[in-house]
CSV table of C-alpha atoms (C1' of nucleotides) in Angstrom, one decimal:
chain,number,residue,atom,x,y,z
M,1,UNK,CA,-100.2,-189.2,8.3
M,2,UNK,CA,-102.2,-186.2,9.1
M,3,UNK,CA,-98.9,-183.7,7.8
M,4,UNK,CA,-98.2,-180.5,6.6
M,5,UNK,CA,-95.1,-178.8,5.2
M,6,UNK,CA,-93.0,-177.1,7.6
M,7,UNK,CA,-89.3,-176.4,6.9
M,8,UNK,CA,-87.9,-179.5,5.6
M,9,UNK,CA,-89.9,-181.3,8.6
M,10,UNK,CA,-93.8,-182.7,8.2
M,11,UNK,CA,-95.6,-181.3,11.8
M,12,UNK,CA,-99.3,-183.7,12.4
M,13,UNK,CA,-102.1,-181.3,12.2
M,14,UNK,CA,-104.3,-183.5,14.1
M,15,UNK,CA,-108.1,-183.7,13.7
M,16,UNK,CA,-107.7,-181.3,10.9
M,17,UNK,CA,-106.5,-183.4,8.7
M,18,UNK,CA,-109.7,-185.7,8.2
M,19,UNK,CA,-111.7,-182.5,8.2
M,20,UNK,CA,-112.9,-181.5,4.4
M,21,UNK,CA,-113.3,-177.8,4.9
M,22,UNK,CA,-109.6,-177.3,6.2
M,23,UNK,CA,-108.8,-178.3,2.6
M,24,UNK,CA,-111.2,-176.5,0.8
M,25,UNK,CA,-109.6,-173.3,3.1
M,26,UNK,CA,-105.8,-174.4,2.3
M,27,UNK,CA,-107.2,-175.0,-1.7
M,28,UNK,CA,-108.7,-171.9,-1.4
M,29,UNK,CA,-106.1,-169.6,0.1
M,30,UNK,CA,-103.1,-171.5,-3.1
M,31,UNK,CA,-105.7,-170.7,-5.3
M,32,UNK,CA,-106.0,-167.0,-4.4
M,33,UNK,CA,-102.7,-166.5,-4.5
M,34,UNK,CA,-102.3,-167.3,-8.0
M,35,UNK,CA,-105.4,-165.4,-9.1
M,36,UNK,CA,-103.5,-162.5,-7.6
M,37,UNK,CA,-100.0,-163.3,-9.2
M,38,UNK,CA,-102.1,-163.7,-12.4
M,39,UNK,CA,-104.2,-160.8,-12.5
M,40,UNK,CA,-101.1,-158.5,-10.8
M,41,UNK,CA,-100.8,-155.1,-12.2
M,42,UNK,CA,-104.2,-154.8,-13.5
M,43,UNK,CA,-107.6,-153.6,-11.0
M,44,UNK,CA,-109.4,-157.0,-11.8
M,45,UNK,CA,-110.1,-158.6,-8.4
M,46,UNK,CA,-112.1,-161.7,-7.8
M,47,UNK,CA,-115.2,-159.9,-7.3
M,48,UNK,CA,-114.6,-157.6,-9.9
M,49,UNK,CA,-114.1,-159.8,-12.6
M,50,UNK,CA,-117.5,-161.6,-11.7
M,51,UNK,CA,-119.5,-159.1,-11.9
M,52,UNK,CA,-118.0,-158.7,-15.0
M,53,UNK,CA,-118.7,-161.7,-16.1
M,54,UNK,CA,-122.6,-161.1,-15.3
M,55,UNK,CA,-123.0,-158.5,-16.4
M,56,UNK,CA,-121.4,-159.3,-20.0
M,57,UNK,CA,-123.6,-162.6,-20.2
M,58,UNK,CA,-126.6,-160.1,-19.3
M,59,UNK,CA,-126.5,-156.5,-20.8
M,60,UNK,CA,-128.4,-153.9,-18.7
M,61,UNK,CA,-129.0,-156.0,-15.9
M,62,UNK,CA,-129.5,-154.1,-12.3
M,63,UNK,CA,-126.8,-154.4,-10.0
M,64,UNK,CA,-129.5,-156.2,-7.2
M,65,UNK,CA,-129.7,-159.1,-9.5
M,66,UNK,CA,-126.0,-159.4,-10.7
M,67,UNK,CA,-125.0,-159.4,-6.8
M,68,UNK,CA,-128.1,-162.2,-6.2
M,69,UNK,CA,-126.5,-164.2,-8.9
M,70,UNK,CA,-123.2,-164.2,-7.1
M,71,UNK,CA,-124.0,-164.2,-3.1
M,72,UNK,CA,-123.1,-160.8,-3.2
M,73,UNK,CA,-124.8,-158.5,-0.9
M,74,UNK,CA,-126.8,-155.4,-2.1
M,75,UNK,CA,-124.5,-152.9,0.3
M,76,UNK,CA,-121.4,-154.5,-0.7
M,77,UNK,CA,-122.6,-154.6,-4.4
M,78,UNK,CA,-122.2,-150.6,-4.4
M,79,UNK,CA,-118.3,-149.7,-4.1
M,80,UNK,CA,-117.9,-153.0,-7.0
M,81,UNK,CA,-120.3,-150.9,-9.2
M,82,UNK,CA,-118.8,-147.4,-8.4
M,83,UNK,CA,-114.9,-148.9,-8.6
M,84,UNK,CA,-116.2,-150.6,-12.4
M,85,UNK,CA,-117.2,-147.2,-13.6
M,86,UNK,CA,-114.7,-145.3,-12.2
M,87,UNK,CA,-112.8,-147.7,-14.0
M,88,UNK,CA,-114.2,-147.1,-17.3
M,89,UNK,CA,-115.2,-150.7,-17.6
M,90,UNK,CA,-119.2,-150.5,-16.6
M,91,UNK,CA,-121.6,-148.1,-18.1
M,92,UNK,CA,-124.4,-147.4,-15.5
M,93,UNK,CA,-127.3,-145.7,-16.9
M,94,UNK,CA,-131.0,-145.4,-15.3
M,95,UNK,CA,-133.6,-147.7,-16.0
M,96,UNK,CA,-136.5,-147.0,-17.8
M,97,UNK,CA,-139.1,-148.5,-16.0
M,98,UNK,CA,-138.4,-148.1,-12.6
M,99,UNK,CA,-136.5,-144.8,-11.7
M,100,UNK,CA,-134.8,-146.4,-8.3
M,101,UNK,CA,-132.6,-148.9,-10.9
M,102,UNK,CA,-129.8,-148.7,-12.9
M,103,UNK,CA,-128.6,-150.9,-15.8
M,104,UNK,CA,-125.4,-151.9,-16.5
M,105,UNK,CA,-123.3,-152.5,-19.4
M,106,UNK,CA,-119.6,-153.5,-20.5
M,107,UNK,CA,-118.0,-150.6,-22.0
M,108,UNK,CA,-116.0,-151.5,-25.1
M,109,UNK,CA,-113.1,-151.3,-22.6
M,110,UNK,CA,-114.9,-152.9,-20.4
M,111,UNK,CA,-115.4,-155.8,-22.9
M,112,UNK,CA,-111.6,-155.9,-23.4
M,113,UNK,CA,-110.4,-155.9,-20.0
M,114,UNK,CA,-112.5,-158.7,-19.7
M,115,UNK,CA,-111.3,-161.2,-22.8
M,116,UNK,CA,-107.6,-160.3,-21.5
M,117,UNK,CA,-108.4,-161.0,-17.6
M,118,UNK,CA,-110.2,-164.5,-18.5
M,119,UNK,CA,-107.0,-165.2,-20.3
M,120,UNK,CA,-104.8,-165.0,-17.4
M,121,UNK,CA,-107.2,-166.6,-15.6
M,122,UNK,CA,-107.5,-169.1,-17.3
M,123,UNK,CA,-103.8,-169.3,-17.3
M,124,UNK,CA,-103.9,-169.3,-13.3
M,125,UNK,CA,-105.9,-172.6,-13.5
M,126,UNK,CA,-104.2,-174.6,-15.9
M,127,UNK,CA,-101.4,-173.8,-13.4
M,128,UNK,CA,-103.8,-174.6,-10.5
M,129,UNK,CA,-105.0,-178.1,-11.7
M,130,UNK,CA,-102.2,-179.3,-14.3
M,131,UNK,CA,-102.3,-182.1,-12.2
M,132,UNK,CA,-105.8,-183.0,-13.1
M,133,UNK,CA,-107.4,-185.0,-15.4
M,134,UNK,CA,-110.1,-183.4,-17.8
M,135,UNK,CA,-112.3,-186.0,-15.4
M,136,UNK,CA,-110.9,-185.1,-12.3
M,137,UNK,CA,-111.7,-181.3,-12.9
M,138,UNK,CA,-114.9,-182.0,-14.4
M,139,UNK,CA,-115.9,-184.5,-11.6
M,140,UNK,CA,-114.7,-181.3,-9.0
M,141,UNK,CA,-116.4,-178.4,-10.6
M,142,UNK,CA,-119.8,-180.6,-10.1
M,143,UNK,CA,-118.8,-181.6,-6.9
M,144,UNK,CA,-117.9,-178.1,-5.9
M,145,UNK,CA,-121.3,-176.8,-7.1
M,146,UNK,CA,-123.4,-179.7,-5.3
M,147,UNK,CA,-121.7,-178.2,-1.6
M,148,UNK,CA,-122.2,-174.3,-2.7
M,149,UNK,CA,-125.8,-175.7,-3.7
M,150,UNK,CA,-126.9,-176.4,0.0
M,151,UNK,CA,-128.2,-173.4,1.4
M,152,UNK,CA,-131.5,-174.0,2.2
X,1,UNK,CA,-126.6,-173.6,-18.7
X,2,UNK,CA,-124.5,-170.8,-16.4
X,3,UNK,CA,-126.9,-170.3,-14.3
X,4,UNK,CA,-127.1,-169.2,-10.5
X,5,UNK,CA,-130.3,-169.1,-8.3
X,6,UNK,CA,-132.1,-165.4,-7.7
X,7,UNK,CA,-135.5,-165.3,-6.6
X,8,UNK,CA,-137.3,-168.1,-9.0
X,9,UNK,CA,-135.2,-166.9,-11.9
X,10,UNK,CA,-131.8,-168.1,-13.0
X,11,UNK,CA,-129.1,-165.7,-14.4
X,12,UNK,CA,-126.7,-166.4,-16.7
X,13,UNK,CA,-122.9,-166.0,-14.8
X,14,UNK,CA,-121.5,-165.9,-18.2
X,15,UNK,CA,-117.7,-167.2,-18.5
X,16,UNK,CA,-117.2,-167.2,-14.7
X,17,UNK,CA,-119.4,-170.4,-14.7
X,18,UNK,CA,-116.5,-172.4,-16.4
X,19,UNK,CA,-113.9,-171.3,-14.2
X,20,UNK,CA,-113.1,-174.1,-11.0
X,21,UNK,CA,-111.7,-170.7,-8.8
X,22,UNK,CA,-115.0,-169.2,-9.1
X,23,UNK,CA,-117.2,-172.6,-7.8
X,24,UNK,CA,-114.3,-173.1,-5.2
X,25,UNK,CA,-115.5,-169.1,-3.6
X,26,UNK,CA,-118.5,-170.4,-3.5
X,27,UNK,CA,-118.4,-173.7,-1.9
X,28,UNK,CA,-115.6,-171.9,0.4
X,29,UNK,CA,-118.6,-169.6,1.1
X,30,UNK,CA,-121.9,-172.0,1.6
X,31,UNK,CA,-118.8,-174.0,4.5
X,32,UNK,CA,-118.1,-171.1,6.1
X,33,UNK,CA,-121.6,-169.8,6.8
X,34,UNK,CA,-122.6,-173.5,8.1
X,35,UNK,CA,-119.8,-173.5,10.1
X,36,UNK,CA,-120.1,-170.7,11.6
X,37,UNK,CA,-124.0,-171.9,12.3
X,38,UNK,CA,-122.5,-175.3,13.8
X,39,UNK,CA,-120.0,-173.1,16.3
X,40,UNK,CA,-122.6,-170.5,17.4
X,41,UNK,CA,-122.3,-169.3,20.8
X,42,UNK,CA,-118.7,-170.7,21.1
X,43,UNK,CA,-115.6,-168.7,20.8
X,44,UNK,CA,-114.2,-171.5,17.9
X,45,UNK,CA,-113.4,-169.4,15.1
X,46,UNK,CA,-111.7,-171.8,11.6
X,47,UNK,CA,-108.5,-170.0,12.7
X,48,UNK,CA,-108.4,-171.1,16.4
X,49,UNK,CA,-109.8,-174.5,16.0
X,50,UNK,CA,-107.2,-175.3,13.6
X,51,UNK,CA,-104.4,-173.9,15.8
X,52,UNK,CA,-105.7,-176.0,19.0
X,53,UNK,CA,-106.3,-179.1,16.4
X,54,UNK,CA,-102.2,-178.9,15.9
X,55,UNK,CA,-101.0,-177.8,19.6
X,56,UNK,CA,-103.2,-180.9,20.8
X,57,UNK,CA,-100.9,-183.3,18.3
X,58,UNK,CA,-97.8,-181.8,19.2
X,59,UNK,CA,-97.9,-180.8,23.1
X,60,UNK,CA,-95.3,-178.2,23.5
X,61,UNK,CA,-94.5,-177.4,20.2
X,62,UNK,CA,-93.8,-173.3,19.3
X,63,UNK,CA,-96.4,-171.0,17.8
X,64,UNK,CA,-93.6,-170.4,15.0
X,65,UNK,CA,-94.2,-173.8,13.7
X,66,UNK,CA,-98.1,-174.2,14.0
X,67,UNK,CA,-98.3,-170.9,11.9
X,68,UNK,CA,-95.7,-172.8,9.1
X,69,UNK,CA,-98.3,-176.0,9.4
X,70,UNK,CA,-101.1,-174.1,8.8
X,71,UNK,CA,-99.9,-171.3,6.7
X,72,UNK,CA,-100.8,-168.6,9.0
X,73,UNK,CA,-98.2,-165.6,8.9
X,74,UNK,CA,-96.2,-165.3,12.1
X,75,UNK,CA,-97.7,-161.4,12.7
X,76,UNK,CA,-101.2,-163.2,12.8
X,77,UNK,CA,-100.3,-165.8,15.0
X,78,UNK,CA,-99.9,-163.7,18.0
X,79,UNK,CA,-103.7,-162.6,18.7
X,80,UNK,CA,-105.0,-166.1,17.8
X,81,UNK,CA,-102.2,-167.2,20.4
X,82,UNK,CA,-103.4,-164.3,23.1
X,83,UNK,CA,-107.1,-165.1,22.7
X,84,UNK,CA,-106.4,-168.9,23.2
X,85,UNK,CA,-104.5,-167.7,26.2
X,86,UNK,CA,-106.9,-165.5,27.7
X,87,UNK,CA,-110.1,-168.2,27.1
X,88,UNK,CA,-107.8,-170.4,29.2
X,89,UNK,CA,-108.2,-173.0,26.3
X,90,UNK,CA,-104.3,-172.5,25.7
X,91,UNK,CA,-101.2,-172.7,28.0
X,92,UNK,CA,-97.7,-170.9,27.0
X,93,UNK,CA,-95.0,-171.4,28.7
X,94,UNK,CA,-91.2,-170.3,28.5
X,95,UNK,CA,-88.9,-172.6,26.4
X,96,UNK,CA,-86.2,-173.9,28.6
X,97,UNK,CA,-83.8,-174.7,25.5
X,98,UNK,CA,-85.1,-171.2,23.3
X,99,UNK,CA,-85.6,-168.0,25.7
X,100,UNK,CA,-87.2,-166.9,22.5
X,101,UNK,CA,-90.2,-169.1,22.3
X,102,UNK,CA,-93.0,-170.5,24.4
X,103,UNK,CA,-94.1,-174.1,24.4
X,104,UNK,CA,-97.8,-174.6,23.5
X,105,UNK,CA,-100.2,-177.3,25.2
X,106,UNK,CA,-103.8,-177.2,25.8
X,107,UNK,CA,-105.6,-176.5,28.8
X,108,UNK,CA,-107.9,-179.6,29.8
X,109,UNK,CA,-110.7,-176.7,29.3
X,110,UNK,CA,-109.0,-176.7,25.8
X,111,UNK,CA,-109.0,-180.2,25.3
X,112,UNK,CA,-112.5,-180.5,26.4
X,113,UNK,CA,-113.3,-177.5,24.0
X,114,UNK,CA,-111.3,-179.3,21.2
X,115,UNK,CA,-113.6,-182.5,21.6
X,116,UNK,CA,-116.9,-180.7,21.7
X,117,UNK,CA,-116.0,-178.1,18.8
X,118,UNK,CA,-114.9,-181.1,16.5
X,119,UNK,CA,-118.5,-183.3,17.2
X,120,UNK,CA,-120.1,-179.7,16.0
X,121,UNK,CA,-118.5,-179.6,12.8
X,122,UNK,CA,-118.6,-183.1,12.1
X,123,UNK,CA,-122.3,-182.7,12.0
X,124,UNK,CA,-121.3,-179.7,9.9
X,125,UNK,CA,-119.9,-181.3,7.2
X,126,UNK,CA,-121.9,-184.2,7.5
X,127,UNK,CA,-124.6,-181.7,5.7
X,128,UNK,CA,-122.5,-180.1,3.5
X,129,UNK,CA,-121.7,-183.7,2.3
X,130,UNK,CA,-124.7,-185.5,2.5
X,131,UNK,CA,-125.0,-185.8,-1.6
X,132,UNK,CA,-121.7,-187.1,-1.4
X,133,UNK,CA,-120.4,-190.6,-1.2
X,134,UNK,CA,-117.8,-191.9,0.8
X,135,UNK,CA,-116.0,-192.3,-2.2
X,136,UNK,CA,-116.5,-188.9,-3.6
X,137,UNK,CA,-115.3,-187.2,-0.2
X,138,UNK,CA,-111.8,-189.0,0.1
X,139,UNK,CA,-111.7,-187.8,-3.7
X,140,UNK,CA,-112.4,-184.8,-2.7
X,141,UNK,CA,-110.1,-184.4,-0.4
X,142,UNK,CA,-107.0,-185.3,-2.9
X,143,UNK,CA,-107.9,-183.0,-4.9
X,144,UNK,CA,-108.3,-179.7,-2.5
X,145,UNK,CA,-104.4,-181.3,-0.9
X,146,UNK,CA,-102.8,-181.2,-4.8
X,147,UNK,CA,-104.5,-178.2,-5.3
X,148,UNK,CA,-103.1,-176.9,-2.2
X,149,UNK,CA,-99.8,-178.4,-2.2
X,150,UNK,CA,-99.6,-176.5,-5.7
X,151,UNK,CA,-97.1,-173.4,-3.7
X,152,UNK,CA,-93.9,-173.5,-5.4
E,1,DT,C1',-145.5,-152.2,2.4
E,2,DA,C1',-141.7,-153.8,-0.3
E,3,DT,C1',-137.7,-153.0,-3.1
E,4,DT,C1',-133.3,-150.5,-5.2
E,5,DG,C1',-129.5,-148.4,-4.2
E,6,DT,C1',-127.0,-146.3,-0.6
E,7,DT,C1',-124.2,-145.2,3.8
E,8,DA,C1',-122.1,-146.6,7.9
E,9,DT,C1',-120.0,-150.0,10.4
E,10,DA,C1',-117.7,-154.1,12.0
E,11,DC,C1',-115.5,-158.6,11.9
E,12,DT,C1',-112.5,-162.0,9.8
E,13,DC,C1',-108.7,-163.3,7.2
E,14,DT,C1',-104.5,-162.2,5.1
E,15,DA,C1',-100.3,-159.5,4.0
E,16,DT,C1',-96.0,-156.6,4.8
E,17,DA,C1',-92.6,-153.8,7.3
E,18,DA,C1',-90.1,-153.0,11.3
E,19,DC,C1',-89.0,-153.7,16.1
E,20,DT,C1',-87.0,-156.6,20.5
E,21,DA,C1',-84.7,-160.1,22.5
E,22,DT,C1',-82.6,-163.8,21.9
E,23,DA,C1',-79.7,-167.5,19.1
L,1,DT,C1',-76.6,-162.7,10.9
L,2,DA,C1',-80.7,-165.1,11.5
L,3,DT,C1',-84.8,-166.4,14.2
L,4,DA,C1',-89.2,-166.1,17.6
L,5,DG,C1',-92.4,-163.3,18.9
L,6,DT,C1',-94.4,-158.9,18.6
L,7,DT,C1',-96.6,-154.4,17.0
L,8,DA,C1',-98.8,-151.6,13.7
L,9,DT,C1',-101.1,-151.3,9.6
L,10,DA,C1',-103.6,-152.2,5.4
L,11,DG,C1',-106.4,-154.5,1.9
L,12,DA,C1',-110.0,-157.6,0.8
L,13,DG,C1',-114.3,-160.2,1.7
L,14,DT,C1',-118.4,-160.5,4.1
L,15,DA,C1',-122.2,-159.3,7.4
L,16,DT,C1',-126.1,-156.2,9.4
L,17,DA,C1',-128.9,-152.1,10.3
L,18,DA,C1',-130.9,-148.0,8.7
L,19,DC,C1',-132.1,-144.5,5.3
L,20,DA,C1',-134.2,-142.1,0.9
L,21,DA,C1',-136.4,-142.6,-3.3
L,22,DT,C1',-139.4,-145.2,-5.8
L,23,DA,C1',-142.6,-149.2,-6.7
DNA sequence: TATTGTTATACTCTATAACTATA
DNA sequence: TATAGTTATAGAGTATAACAATA
């Protein structure tokens, strides 16, 4: 019990083991790998593609509230923002009512880019959980957003 | 639905909502800032506690083959290795079958630090669990190890 | 005073390539 | 020739502090 690949042999990892956030990190790190083998040879990162995603389910929304949706912080929000338009994929144009803000749209590329990344994606996690009942993923999605839920 | 706090509002995280990757970031992301609360003031980064958590079930073993258990690269091994070493939590001592490698045991310091660490982040995950059965934890759990056993 | 976006900075984790000394 | 440990380096994610312009 308690095992991990190694080789051909199985080495105890102790304590570890019984620990749930050592698997969440090991779950994690395979499923990061993936996204990356999916998504190679295009610019759409993790972080990228989520704001993305926000900002596609919310046209001309600021970039404060796209990174509070996502636990993103406000000086790490910038370089997304800049690397999107840069990009061609995010239109940033100033607010009307309050001259500090910008607000942010898909471009029609942008749009694309982001039907063909969800499709690899979603690619990636059919490879990810193929061992998973509908139930079983259902049952972890829930159970994955009841833990990210407790931050007082 | 596809919703994530900000302020009193919710915002709509579009298609990223449906995607298990995405709430795995964010669980990942609620643990580690706990944990890092629960080990506050100690040196017990994720990385070195899991290295000590092996080297304490396999006295003597190489740093070659705790990397392999836990997935960590041989290149990064080496400071986690030397910072073990120099907070005298970790002992490394010459092979006498391999001039190569070093055998691996903890320090009583390091046991003792092992002990404490892993009553901190039991707590820890007792409240990232709390809305989670006993039952829903060990399913937990067998789902992050498929996912992560998913590494062709 | 508070907030938006910004710059600068730093720490952690992870990844690859190339070296050395042994095997 | 392969392996154990090492060095150097780089990318990505995340964190804080401080600033200018605006609210």
């Amino acid at each position: 019990m308690a095992m991990a690949e190694s080789d051909g042999e199985r080495v105890d990892i102790g304590v570890l083991d019984g620990l749930v956030g050592y698997h969440l990190r090991r779950a994690m790190g395979a499923f990061s790998v993936d996204y990356a083998r999916a998504v190679a040879g295009t610019p759409m990162r993790q972080g990228l593609f989520g704001v993305m995603s926000v900002i596609a389910a919310n046209p001309g929304i600021s970039q404060g509230i796209v990174g509070k949706a996502l636990g993103i912080q406000r000086a790490n929000m910038v370089a997304l923002i800049t690397e999107l338009g840069e990009l061609g994929l995010v239109d940033r144009e100033p607010s009307a009512t309050d001259r500090r803000a910008f607000n942010l749209t898909l471009t029609d590329k942008g749009m694309t880019m982001l039907k063909d990344t969800l499709a690899r994606i979603r690619d990636h996690e059919e490879r990810m959980l193929a061992a998973l009942s509908p139930a079983a993923r259902q049952s972890l999605t829930a159970t994955l957003r009841a833990i990210a839920a407790v931050e007082e």
